[in-house]
mmCIF file of N, CA and C in Angstrom:
data_model
loop_
_atom_site.group_PDB
_atom_site.id
_atom_site.type_symbol
_atom_site.label_atom_id
_atom_site.label_comp_id
_atom_site.label_asym_id
_atom_site.label_seq_id
_atom_site.Cartn_x
_atom_site.Cartn_y
_atom_site.Cartn_z
ATOM 1 N N GLY A 1 0.719 118.460 46.462
ATOM 2 C CA GLY A 1 0.573 118.988 45.134
ATOM 3 C C GLY A 1 0.011 117.977 44.160
ATOM 4 N N ASP A 2 0.365 116.686 44.307
ATOM 5 C CA ASP A 2 -0.090 115.690 43.338
ATOM 6 C C ASP A 2 -1.232 114.841 43.899
ATOM 7 N N GLY A 3 -1.780 115.225 45.048
ATOM 8 C CA GLY A 3 -2.893 114.500 45.637
ATOM 9 C C GLY A 3 -2.485 113.278 46.440
ATOM 10 N N GLN A 4 -1.186 113.065 46.600
ATOM 11 C CA GLN A 4 -0.706 111.883 47.313
ATOM 12 C C GLN A 4 -0.824 112.043 48.827
ATOM 13 N N HIS A 5 -0.875 113.284 49.307
ATOM 14 C CA HIS A 5 -0.921 113.526 50.751
ATOM 15 C C HIS A 5 -2.200 114.266 51.118
ATOM 16 N N ASP A 6 -2.758 113.878 52.254
ATOM 17 C CA ASP A 6 -4.030 114.409 52.729
ATOM 18 C C ASP A 6 -3.808 115.697 53.527
ATOM 19 N N PRO A 7 -4.347 116.830 53.070
ATOM 20 C CA PRO A 7 -4.194 118.089 53.806
ATOM 21 C C PRO A 7 -4.771 118.023 55.223
ATOM 22 N N ALA A 8 -5.680 117.094 55.488
ATOM 23 C CA ALA A 8 -6.256 116.961 56.823
ATOM 24 C C ALA A 8 -5.204 116.534 57.849
ATOM 25 N N GLU A 9 -4.036 116.106 57.409
ATOM 26 C CA GLU A 9 -2.974 115.686 58.323
ATOM 27 C C GLU A 9 -2.037 116.832 58.717
ATOM 28 N N ILE A 10 -2.272 118.025 58.211
ATOM 29 C CA ILE A 10 -1.439 119.181 58.562
ATOM 30 C C ILE A 10 -1.381 119.402 60.078
ATOM 31 N N PRO A 11 -2.489 119.239 60.816
ATOM 32 C CA PRO A 11 -2.393 119.412 62.271
ATOM 33 C C PRO A 11 -1.361 118.486 62.940
ATOM 34 N N ARG A 12 -1.099 117.309 62.380
ATOM 35 C CA ARG A 12 -0.056 116.428 62.930
ATOM 36 C C ARG A 12 1.314 117.105 62.868
ATOM 37 N N PHE A 13 1.566 117.788 61.758
ATOM 38 C CA PHE A 13 2.842 118.488 61.590
ATOM 39 C C PHE A 13 2.946 119.660 62.562
ATOM 40 N N LEU A 14 1.875 120.422 62.683
ATOM 41 C CA LEU A 14 1.879 121.563 63.596
ATOM 42 C C LEU A 14 2.049 121.109 65.041
ATOM 43 N N ASP A 15 1.387 120.023 65.409
ATOM 44 C CA ASP A 15 1.519 119.481 66.760
ATOM 45 C C ASP A 15 2.950 119.026 67.021
ATOM 46 N N ALA A 16 3.551 118.328 66.045
ATOM 47 C CA ALA A 16 4.930 117.850 66.209
ATOM 48 C C ALA A 16 5.894 119.025 66.338
ATOM 49 N N ALA A 17 5.671 120.084 65.574
ATOM 50 C CA ALA A 17 6.537 121.268 65.658
ATOM 51 C C ALA A 17 6.457 121.897 67.048
ATOM 52 N N GLU A 18 5.253 122.005 67.566
ATOM 53 C CA GLU A 18 5.078 122.609 68.889
ATOM 54 C C GLU A 18 5.611 121.697 69.995
ATOM 55 N N ARG A 19 5.317 120.409 69.887
ATOM 56 C CA ARG A 19 5.676 119.448 70.932
ATOM 57 C C ARG A 19 7.178 119.176 70.986
ATOM 58 N N THR A 20 7.839 119.077 69.820
ATOM 59 C CA THR A 20 9.248 118.671 69.782
ATOM 60 C C THR A 20 10.212 119.827 69.591
ATOM 61 N N GLY A 21 9.726 120.942 69.050
ATOM 62 C CA GLY A 21 10.613 122.052 68.730
ATOM 63 C C GLY A 21 11.473 121.780 67.509
ATOM 64 N N ALA A 22 11.153 120.738 66.752
ATOM 65 C CA ALA A 22 11.939 120.389 65.569
ATOM 66 C C ALA A 22 11.844 121.487 64.519
ATOM 67 N N ASP A 23 12.899 121.592 63.740
ATOM 68 C CA ASP A 23 12.970 122.601 62.679
ATOM 69 C C ASP A 23 12.430 122.083 61.350
ATOM 70 N N LEU A 24 12.514 120.771 61.171
ATOM 71 C CA LEU A 24 12.046 120.119 59.953
ATOM 72 C C LEU A 24 11.234 118.901 60.368
ATOM 73 N N ILE A 25 9.967 118.887 59.988
ATOM 74 C CA ILE A 25 9.085 117.762 60.303
ATOM 75 C C ILE A 25 8.738 117.105 58.974
ATOM 76 N N VAL A 26 8.986 115.804 58.911
ATOM 77 C CA VAL A 26 8.809 115.047 57.669
ATOM 78 C C VAL A 26 7.745 113.983 57.889
ATOM 79 N N GLY A 27 6.897 113.787 56.898
ATOM 80 C CA GLY A 27 5.910 112.717 56.962
ATOM 81 C C GLY A 27 6.587 111.357 56.897
ATOM 82 N N ASN A 28 6.015 110.407 57.597
ATOM 83 C CA ASN A 28 6.540 109.037 57.599
ATOM 84 C C ASN A 28 5.457 108.104 57.091
ATOM 85 N N ARG A 29 5.631 107.630 55.860
ATOM 86 C CA ARG A 29 4.655 106.732 55.228
ATOM 87 C C ARG A 29 4.919 105.267 55.549
ATOM 88 N N MET A 30 5.980 104.984 56.293
ATOM 89 C CA MET A 30 6.436 103.612 56.459
ATOM 90 C C MET A 30 5.650 102.820 57.512
ATOM 91 N N ASN A 31 4.701 103.433 58.200
ATOM 92 C CA ASN A 31 3.885 102.704 59.175
ATOM 93 C C ASN A 31 2.800 101.872 58.511
ATOM 94 N N ASP A 32 2.392 102.263 57.309
ATOM 95 C CA ASP A 32 1.388 101.507 56.568
ATOM 96 C C ASP A 32 1.896 101.354 55.139
ATOM 97 N N LEU A 33 2.488 100.207 54.873
ATOM 98 C CA LEU A 33 3.110 99.964 53.567
ATOM 99 C C LEU A 33 2.184 99.255 52.587
ATOM 100 N N SER A 34 0.937 99.038 52.986
ATOM 101 C CA SER A 34 0.034 98.221 52.173
ATOM 102 C C SER A 34 -0.159 98.752 50.758
ATOM 103 N N GLY A 35 -0.199 100.054 50.563
ATOM 104 C CA GLY A 35 -0.423 100.581 49.221
ATOM 105 C C GLY A 35 0.841 100.971 48.484
ATOM 106 N N MET A 36 1.984 100.975 49.186
ATOM 107 C CA MET A 36 3.226 101.417 48.566
ATOM 108 C C MET A 36 3.776 100.331 47.636
ATOM 109 N N PRO A 37 4.056 100.693 46.384
ATOM 110 C CA PRO A 37 4.646 99.705 45.471
ATOM 111 C C PRO A 37 5.951 99.148 46.051
ATOM 112 N N LEU A 38 6.167 97.851 45.871
ATOM 113 C CA LEU A 38 7.288 97.149 46.481
ATOM 114 C C LEU A 38 8.639 97.772 46.152
ATOM 115 N N ILE A 39 8.881 98.106 44.907
ATOM 116 C CA ILE A 39 10.179 98.686 44.524
ATOM 117 C C ILE A 39 10.381 100.034 45.203
ATOM 118 N N ARG A 40 9.319 100.815 45.352
ATOM 119 C CA ARG A 40 9.403 102.119 46.028
ATOM 120 C C ARG A 40 9.719 101.914 47.510
ATOM 121 N N ARG A 41 9.107 100.915 48.122
ATOM 122 C CA ARG A 41 9.362 100.606 49.533
ATOM 123 C C ARG A 41 10.829 100.226 49.743
ATOM 124 N N TRP A 42 11.337 99.307 48.936
ATOM 125 C CA TRP A 42 12.725 98.864 49.090
ATOM 126 C C TRP A 42 13.706 100.003 48.854
ATOM 127 N N THR A 43 13.451 100.779 47.804
ATOM 128 C CA THR A 43 14.326 101.903 47.489
ATOM 129 C C THR A 43 14.332 102.914 48.633
ATOM 130 N N ASN A 44 13.143 103.233 49.144
ATOM 131 C CA ASN A 44 13.045 104.198 50.242
ATOM 132 C C ASN A 44 13.754 103.687 51.485
ATOM 133 N N GLN A 45 13.590 102.419 51.812
ATOM 134 C CA GLN A 45 14.235 101.869 53.000
ATOM 135 C C GLN A 45 15.756 101.913 52.871
ATOM 136 N N LEU A 46 16.274 101.571 51.697
ATOM 137 C CA LEU A 46 17.722 101.612 51.474
ATOM 138 C C LEU A 46 18.237 103.050 51.543
ATOM 139 N N MET A 47 17.561 103.957 50.853
ATOM 140 C CA MET A 47 17.993 105.348 50.846
ATOM 141 C C MET A 47 17.893 105.968 52.243
ATOM 142 N N SER A 48 16.839 105.661 52.963
ATOM 143 C CA SER A 48 16.673 106.210 54.312
ATOM 144 C C SER A 48 17.798 105.738 55.225
ATOM 145 N N TRP A 49 18.195 104.484 55.077
ATOM 146 C CA TRP A 49 19.302 103.960 55.879
ATOM 147 C C TRP A 49 20.611 104.672 55.514
ATOM 148 N N GLN A 50 20.883 104.820 54.209
ATOM 149 C CA GLN A 50 22.121 105.476 53.767
ATOM 150 C C GLN A 50 22.168 106.935 54.207
ATOM 151 N N ILE A 51 21.094 107.647 53.991
ATOM 152 C CA ILE A 51 21.045 109.065 54.335
ATOM 153 C C ILE A 51 21.103 109.232 55.853
ATOM 154 N N GLY A 52 20.389 108.378 56.579
ATOM 155 C CA GLY A 52 20.424 108.415 58.030
ATOM 156 C C GLY A 52 21.827 108.184 58.576
ATOM 157 N N SER A 53 22.587 107.311 57.920
ATOM 158 C CA SER A 53 23.977 107.071 58.341
ATOM 159 C C SER A 53 24.804 108.347 58.221
ATOM 160 N N LEU A 54 24.618 109.082 57.130
ATOM 161 C CA LEU A 54 25.340 110.344 56.957
ATOM 162 C C LEU A 54 24.854 111.416 57.928
ATOM 163 N N CYS A 55 23.565 111.381 58.245
ATOM 164 C CA CYS A 55 22.993 112.391 59.142
ATOM 165 C C CYS A 55 23.234 112.066 60.611
ATOM 166 N N GLY A 56 23.573 110.833 60.903
ATOM 167 C CA GLY A 56 23.798 110.436 62.286
ATOM 168 C C GLY A 56 22.517 110.246 63.077
ATOM 169 N N GLN A 57 21.428 109.920 62.391
ATOM 170 C CA GLN A 57 20.171 109.662 63.078
ATOM 171 C C GLN A 57 19.274 108.775 62.225
ATOM 172 N N ASN A 58 18.310 108.168 62.875
ATOM 173 C CA ASN A 58 17.369 107.305 62.167
ATOM 174 C C ASN A 58 16.408 108.176 61.357
ATOM 175 N N LEU A 59 16.300 107.877 60.076
ATOM 176 C CA LEU A 59 15.385 108.595 59.189
ATOM 177 C C LEU A 59 14.445 107.554 58.578
ATOM 178 N N PRO A 60 13.257 107.379 59.140
ATOM 179 C CA PRO A 60 12.386 106.307 58.664
ATOM 180 C C PRO A 60 11.850 106.484 57.251
ATOM 181 N N ASP A 61 11.735 107.718 56.769
ATOM 182 C CA ASP A 61 11.169 107.950 55.433
ATOM 183 C C ASP A 61 11.817 109.194 54.821
ATOM 184 N N SER A 62 13.013 109.025 54.324
ATOM 185 C CA SER A 62 13.784 110.167 53.828
ATOM 186 C C SER A 62 13.228 110.759 52.540
ATOM 187 N N GLN A 63 12.380 110.037 51.842
ATOM 188 C CA GLN A 63 11.924 110.501 50.539
ATOM 189 C C GLN A 63 10.529 111.115 50.531
ATOM 190 N N CYS A 64 9.903 111.196 51.687
ATOM 191 C CA CYS A 64 8.571 111.800 51.739
ATOM 192 C C CYS A 64 8.689 113.308 51.520
ATOM 193 N N GLY A 65 7.891 113.818 50.626
ATOM 194 C CA GLY A 65 7.913 115.247 50.330
ATOM 195 C C GLY A 65 6.949 116.064 51.175
ATOM 196 N N TYR A 66 6.151 115.404 52.001
ATOM 197 C CA TYR A 66 5.190 116.101 52.859
ATOM 198 C C TYR A 66 5.951 116.571 54.087
ATOM 199 N N ARG A 67 6.234 117.873 54.156
ATOM 200 C CA ARG A 67 7.131 118.414 55.176
ATOM 201 C C ARG A 67 6.650 119.762 55.693
ATOM 202 N N LEU A 68 7.080 120.051 56.902
ATOM 203 C CA LEU A 68 6.886 121.368 57.506
ATOM 204 C C LEU A 68 8.263 121.868 57.895
ATOM 205 N N VAL A 69 8.569 123.103 57.486
ATOM 206 C CA VAL A 69 9.897 123.669 57.715
ATOM 207 C C VAL A 69 9.755 124.979 58.479
ATOM 208 N N ARG A 70 10.541 125.131 59.527
ATOM 209 C CA ARG A 70 10.559 126.417 60.233
ATOM 210 C C ARG A 70 11.186 127.481 59.327
ATOM 211 N N ARG A 71 10.707 128.655 59.458
ATOM 212 C CA ARG A 71 11.137 129.789 58.635
ATOM 213 C C ARG A 71 12.659 129.960 58.644
ATOM 214 N N GLU A 72 13.301 129.749 59.792
ATOM 215 C CA GLU A 72 14.754 129.953 59.918
ATOM 216 C C GLU A 72 15.556 129.004 59.022
ATOM 217 N N LEU A 73 14.968 127.895 58.664
ATOM 218 C CA LEU A 73 15.656 126.889 57.856
ATOM 219 C C LEU A 73 15.552 127.166 56.347
ATOM 220 N N ILE A 74 14.616 127.967 55.945
ATOM 221 C CA ILE A 74 14.352 128.188 54.516
ATOM 222 C C ILE A 74 15.568 128.721 53.747
ATOM 223 N N PRO A 75 16.318 129.713 54.234
ATOM 224 C CA PRO A 75 17.478 130.175 53.460
ATOM 225 C C PRO A 75 18.491 129.060 53.180
ATOM 226 N N LEU A 76 18.693 128.185 54.135
ATOM 227 C CA LEU A 76 19.604 127.063 53.925
ATOM 228 C C LEU A 76 19.074 126.120 52.849
ATOM 229 N N LEU A 77 17.776 125.860 52.883
ATOM 230 C CA LEU A 77 17.194 124.925 51.929
ATOM 231 C C LEU A 77 17.120 125.495 50.518
ATOM 232 N N MET A 78 17.234 126.803 50.388
ATOM 233 C CA MET A 78 17.252 127.412 49.055
ATOM 234 C C MET A 78 18.532 127.046 48.300
ATOM 235 N N LYS A 79 19.515 126.487 49.000
ATOM 236 C CA LYS A 79 20.765 126.060 48.371
ATOM 237 C C LYS A 79 20.660 124.650 47.805
ATOM 238 N N CYS A 80 19.523 123.991 48.011
ATOM 239 C CA CYS A 80 19.355 122.587 47.623
ATOM 240 C C CYS A 80 19.147 122.422 46.123
ATOM 241 N N SER A 81 19.321 121.191 45.698
ATOM 242 C CA SER A 81 19.041 120.798 44.326
ATOM 243 C C SER A 81 17.563 120.996 44.034
ATOM 244 N N THR A 82 17.209 120.967 42.772
ATOM 245 C CA THR A 82 15.823 121.183 42.405
ATOM 246 C C THR A 82 15.142 119.929 41.873
ATOM 247 N N GLY A 83 15.858 118.838 41.736
ATOM 248 C CA GLY A 83 15.269 117.607 41.212
ATOM 249 C C GLY A 83 14.773 116.703 42.322
ATOM 250 N N PHE A 84 14.721 115.419 42.014
ATOM 251 C CA PHE A 84 14.239 114.451 42.993
ATOM 252 C C PHE A 84 15.206 114.286 44.162
ATOM 253 N N ASP A 85 16.391 114.830 44.056
ATOM 254 C CA ASP A 85 17.328 114.748 45.170
ATOM 255 C C ASP A 85 17.088 115.851 46.203
ATOM 256 N N PHE A 86 16.092 116.700 45.986
ATOM 257 C CA PHE A 86 15.773 117.770 46.937
ATOM 258 C C PHE A 86 15.457 117.199 48.319
ATOM 259 N N GLU A 87 14.614 116.151 48.381
ATOM 260 C CA GLU A 87 14.243 115.569 49.673
ATOM 261 C C GLU A 87 15.482 115.097 50.424
ATOM 262 N N THR A 88 16.393 114.467 49.706
ATOM 263 C CA THR A 88 17.620 113.968 50.312
ATOM 264 C C THR A 88 18.486 115.117 50.800
ATOM 265 N N GLU A 89 18.693 116.098 49.954
ATOM 266 C CA GLU A 89 19.606 117.184 50.306
ATOM 267 C C GLU A 89 19.080 118.043 51.450
ATOM 268 N N THR A 90 17.773 118.235 51.543
ATOM 269 C CA THR A 90 17.255 119.011 52.664
ATOM 270 C C THR A 90 17.597 118.338 53.990
ATOM 271 N N LEU A 91 17.480 117.025 54.043
ATOM 272 C CA LEU A 91 17.828 116.296 55.272
ATOM 273 C C LEU A 91 19.316 116.388 55.562
ATOM 274 N N LEU A 92 20.141 116.202 54.535
ATOM 275 C CA LEU A 92 21.588 116.268 54.729
ATOM 276 C C LEU A 92 22.022 117.647 55.217
ATOM 277 N N LEU A 93 21.505 118.693 54.604
ATOM 278 C CA LEU A 93 21.861 120.057 55.012
ATOM 279 C C LEU A 93 21.352 120.374 56.417
ATOM 280 N N ALA A 94 20.097 120.060 56.673
ATOM 281 C CA ALA A 94 19.522 120.373 57.978
ATOM 282 C C ALA A 94 20.288 119.653 59.096
ATOM 283 N N CYS A 95 20.584 118.383 58.905
ATOM 284 C CA CYS A 95 21.315 117.632 59.941
ATOM 285 C C CYS A 95 22.740 118.149 60.083
ATOM 286 N N ARG A 96 23.400 118.407 58.963
ATOM 287 C CA ARG A 96 24.783 118.894 59.023
ATOM 288 C C ARG A 96 24.880 120.221 59.754
ATOM 289 N N GLU A 97 23.874 121.080 59.579
ATOM 290 C CA GLU A 97 23.884 122.392 60.212
ATOM 291 C C GLU A 97 23.304 122.384 61.619
ATOM 292 N N GLY A 98 22.935 121.206 62.119
ATOM 293 C CA GLY A 98 22.481 121.084 63.495
ATOM 294 C C GLY A 98 21.006 121.361 63.736
ATOM 295 N N TYR A 99 20.218 121.448 62.691
ATOM 296 C CA TYR A 99 18.780 121.624 62.872
ATOM 297 C C TYR A 99 18.160 120.305 63.316
ATOM 298 N N ARG A 100 17.092 120.407 64.084
ATOM 299 C CA ARG A 100 16.418 119.200 64.567
ATOM 300 C C ARG A 100 15.375 118.727 63.568
ATOM 301 N N VAL A 101 15.400 117.416 63.316
ATOM 302 C CA VAL A 101 14.501 116.780 62.359
ATOM 303 C C VAL A 101 13.689 115.720 63.098
ATOM 304 N N THR A 102 12.397 115.689 62.818
ATOM 305 C CA THR A 102 11.552 114.631 63.367
ATOM 306 C C THR A 102 10.554 114.190 62.304
ATOM 307 N N PHE A 103 9.872 113.097 62.582
ATOM 308 C CA PHE A 103 8.939 112.501 61.626
ATOM 309 C C PHE A 103 7.581 112.313 62.273
ATOM 310 N N VAL A 104 6.526 112.434 61.464
ATOM 311 C CA VAL A 104 5.171 112.167 61.933
ATOM 312 C C VAL A 104 4.543 111.128 61.004
ATOM 313 N N PRO A 105 3.821 110.172 61.583
ATOM 314 C CA PRO A 105 3.177 109.167 60.734
ATOM 315 C C PRO A 105 2.059 109.792 59.906
ATOM 316 N N ILE A 106 2.034 109.426 58.638
ATOM 317 C CA ILE A 106 0.978 109.898 57.738
ATOM 318 C C ILE A 106 0.534 108.731 56.858
ATOM 319 N N ARG A 107 -0.595 108.911 56.253
ATOM 320 C CA ARG A 107 -1.029 107.933 55.251
ATOM 321 C C ARG A 107 -0.754 108.541 53.878
ATOM 322 N N THR A 108 -0.641 107.691 52.909
ATOM 323 C CA THR A 108 -0.390 108.158 51.547
ATOM 324 C C THR A 108 -1.489 107.624 50.646
ATOM 325 N N ILE A 109 -1.914 108.438 49.720
ATOM 326 C CA ILE A 109 -2.968 108.072 48.789
ATOM 327 C C ILE A 109 -2.297 107.658 47.477
ATOM 328 N N TYR A 110 -2.281 106.364 47.225
ATOM 329 C CA TYR A 110 -1.678 105.869 45.983
ATOM 330 C C TYR A 110 -2.773 105.659 44.949
ATOM 331 N N ARG A 111 -2.496 106.178 43.793
ATOM 332 C CA ARG A 111 -3.404 106.001 42.655
ATOM 333 C C ARG A 111 -2.634 105.266 41.572
ATOM 334 N N ASP A 112 -3.175 105.220 40.407
ATOM 335 C CA ASP A 112 -2.499 104.542 39.296
ATOM 336 C C ASP A 112 -1.589 105.481 38.520
ATOM 337 N N GLU A 113 -1.058 106.501 39.207
ATOM 338 C CA GLU A 113 -0.196 107.456 38.518
ATOM 339 C C GLU A 113 1.142 106.799 38.155
ATOM 340 N N THR A 114 1.744 107.314 37.123
ATOM 341 C CA THR A 114 3.053 106.852 36.695
ATOM 342 C C THR A 114 4.113 107.722 37.359
ATOM 343 N N SER A 115 5.130 107.079 37.883
ATOM 344 C CA SER A 115 6.207 107.818 38.544
ATOM 345 C C SER A 115 6.928 108.717 37.551
ATOM 346 N N LYS A 116 7.324 109.892 38.016
ATOM 347 C CA LYS A 116 8.075 110.821 37.170
ATOM 348 C C LYS A 116 9.584 110.645 37.357
ATOM 349 N N ILE A 117 9.964 109.703 38.207
ATOM 350 C CA ILE A 117 11.381 109.433 38.438
ATOM 351 C C ILE A 117 11.967 108.771 37.193
ATOM 352 N N ARG A 118 13.141 109.242 36.822
ATOM 353 C CA ARG A 118 13.884 108.644 35.706
ATOM 354 C C ARG A 118 15.005 107.829 36.338
ATOM 355 N N PRO A 119 14.838 106.507 36.400
ATOM 356 C CA PRO A 119 15.713 105.651 37.202
ATOM 357 C C PRO A 119 17.211 105.846 36.986
ATOM 358 N N VAL A 120 17.674 105.863 35.761
ATOM 359 C CA VAL A 120 19.120 105.970 35.530
ATOM 360 C C VAL A 120 19.620 107.355 35.914
ATOM 361 N N ARG A 121 19.014 108.384 35.357
ATOM 362 C CA ARG A 121 19.444 109.758 35.637
ATOM 363 C C ARG A 121 19.355 110.091 37.120
ATOM 364 N N ASP A 122 18.233 109.763 37.755
ATOM 365 C CA ASP A 122 18.035 110.136 39.148
ATOM 366 C C ASP A 122 18.906 109.304 40.093
ATOM 367 N N THR A 123 19.206 108.073 39.741
ATOM 368 C CA THR A 123 20.115 107.255 40.553
ATOM 369 C C THR A 123 21.527 107.826 40.498
ATOM 370 N N ILE A 124 21.957 108.227 39.324
ATOM 371 C CA ILE A 124 23.285 108.837 39.179
ATOM 372 C C ILE A 124 23.352 110.126 39.999
ATOM 373 N N ARG A 125 22.327 110.955 39.904
ATOM 374 C CA ARG A 125 22.295 112.202 40.684
ATOM 375 C C ARG A 125 22.335 111.913 42.181
ATOM 376 N N TYR A 126 21.611 110.884 42.618
ATOM 377 C CA TYR A 126 21.594 110.511 44.040
ATOM 378 C C TYR A 126 22.996 110.117 44.500
ATOM 379 N N PHE A 127 23.676 109.259 43.747
ATOM 380 C CA PHE A 127 25.008 108.815 44.153
ATOM 381 C C PHE A 127 26.023 109.963 44.136
ATOM 382 N N LYS A 128 25.899 110.881 43.203
ATOM 383 C CA LYS A 128 26.776 112.061 43.192
ATOM 384 C C LYS A 128 26.540 112.924 44.431
ATOM 385 N N LEU A 129 25.281 113.121 44.774
ATOM 386 C CA LEU A 129 24.941 113.906 45.959
ATOM 387 C C LEU A 129 25.484 113.233 47.215
ATOM 388 N N MET A 130 25.289 111.940 47.331
ATOM 389 C CA MET A 130 25.774 111.214 48.509
ATOM 390 C C MET A 130 27.296 111.288 48.600
ATOM 391 N N ALA A 131 27.985 111.169 47.482
ATOM 392 C CA ALA A 131 29.452 111.251 47.483
ATOM 393 C C ALA A 131 29.906 112.631 47.946
ATOM 394 N N ARG A 132 29.225 113.670 47.486
ATOM 395 C CA ARG A 132 29.576 115.035 47.875
ATOM 396 C C ARG A 132 29.416 115.229 49.387
ATOM 397 N N TYR A 133 28.337 114.718 49.959
ATOM 398 C CA TYR A 133 28.114 114.879 51.396
ATOM 399 C C TYR A 133 28.956 113.916 52.218
ATOM 400 N N GLN A 134 29.356 112.801 51.641
ATOM 401 C CA GLN A 134 30.261 111.888 52.344
ATOM 402 C C GLN A 134 31.592 112.595 52.607
ATOM 403 N N LYS A 135 32.033 113.392 51.648
ATOM 404 C CA LYS A 135 33.275 114.159 51.807
ATOM 405 C C LYS A 135 33.138 115.211 52.901
ATOM 406 N N LYS A 136 31.931 115.745 53.071
ATOM 407 C CA LYS A 136 31.686 116.806 54.051
ATOM 408 C C LYS A 136 31.259 116.243 55.409
ATOM 409 N N ARG A 137 31.327 114.946 55.582
ATOM 410 C CA ARG A 137 30.767 114.278 56.755
ATOM 411 C C ARG A 137 31.241 114.864 58.082
ATOM 412 N N GLY A 138 32.488 115.210 58.199
ATOM 413 C CA GLY A 138 33.017 115.682 59.472
ATOM 414 C C GLY A 138 32.639 117.103 59.825
ATOM 415 N N LYS A 139 31.956 117.800 58.957
ATOM 416 C CA LYS A 139 31.650 119.217 59.169
ATOM 417 C C LYS A 139 30.251 119.421 59.742
ATOM 418 N N ARG A 140 29.880 118.648 60.741
ATOM 419 C CA ARG A 140 28.549 118.741 61.328
ATOM 420 C C ARG A 140 28.532 119.715 62.500
ATOM 421 N N ARG A 141 27.546 120.562 62.557
ATOM 422 C CA ARG A 141 27.413 121.539 63.630
ATOM 423 C C ARG A 141 26.298 121.139 64.570
ATOM 424 N N VAL A 142 26.310 121.718 65.755
ATOM 425 C CA VAL A 142 25.208 121.532 66.690
ATOM 426 C C VAL A 142 24.588 122.897 66.915
ATOM 427 N N ARG A 143 23.320 123.002 66.647
ATOM 428 C CA ARG A 143 22.607 124.267 66.760
ATOM 429 C C ARG A 143 21.867 124.299 68.088
ATOM 430 N N GLY A 144 22.149 125.285 68.896
ATOM 431 C CA GLY A 144 21.486 125.408 70.196
ATOM 432 C C GLY A 144 20.220 126.232 70.094
ATOM 433 N N ARG A 145 19.321 125.989 71.007
ATOM 434 C CA ARG A 145 18.088 126.778 71.070
ATOM 435 C C ARG A 145 18.048 127.493 72.412
ATOM 436 N N ILE A 146 17.498 128.675 72.396
ATOM 437 C CA ILE A 146 17.368 129.458 73.630
ATOM 438 C C ILE A 146 16.008 129.188 74.233
#
């Protein structure tokens, strides 16, 4: 939507969906960090580690918004927050409900745009969300596929 992701990479997502059977495919910008601002890189790495700990799996880029979602997962994701914590909550919900998540390497187009993140407000929202899911940690399901 903001020009940060290349639509030509959509076939990578479709291939990963077919090859892995994953329900949620997320772009992974962490293979090429050359253009990523340092504070964004550190924040993403810390958040990915924290969120991955709650999800019980490695999440290399939890904050990438370039995603492919299977239709069956959409009703669950409609329960998510609407702010910058949406990326986090989709992963937490999908993992808790037993959906399969995978990542595909992508490149990101960084320009001189100003971030729309509001550091104090969005950090507080992130910690509240994490606390809420920390309480729900033991309620993880395993979803089988036929």
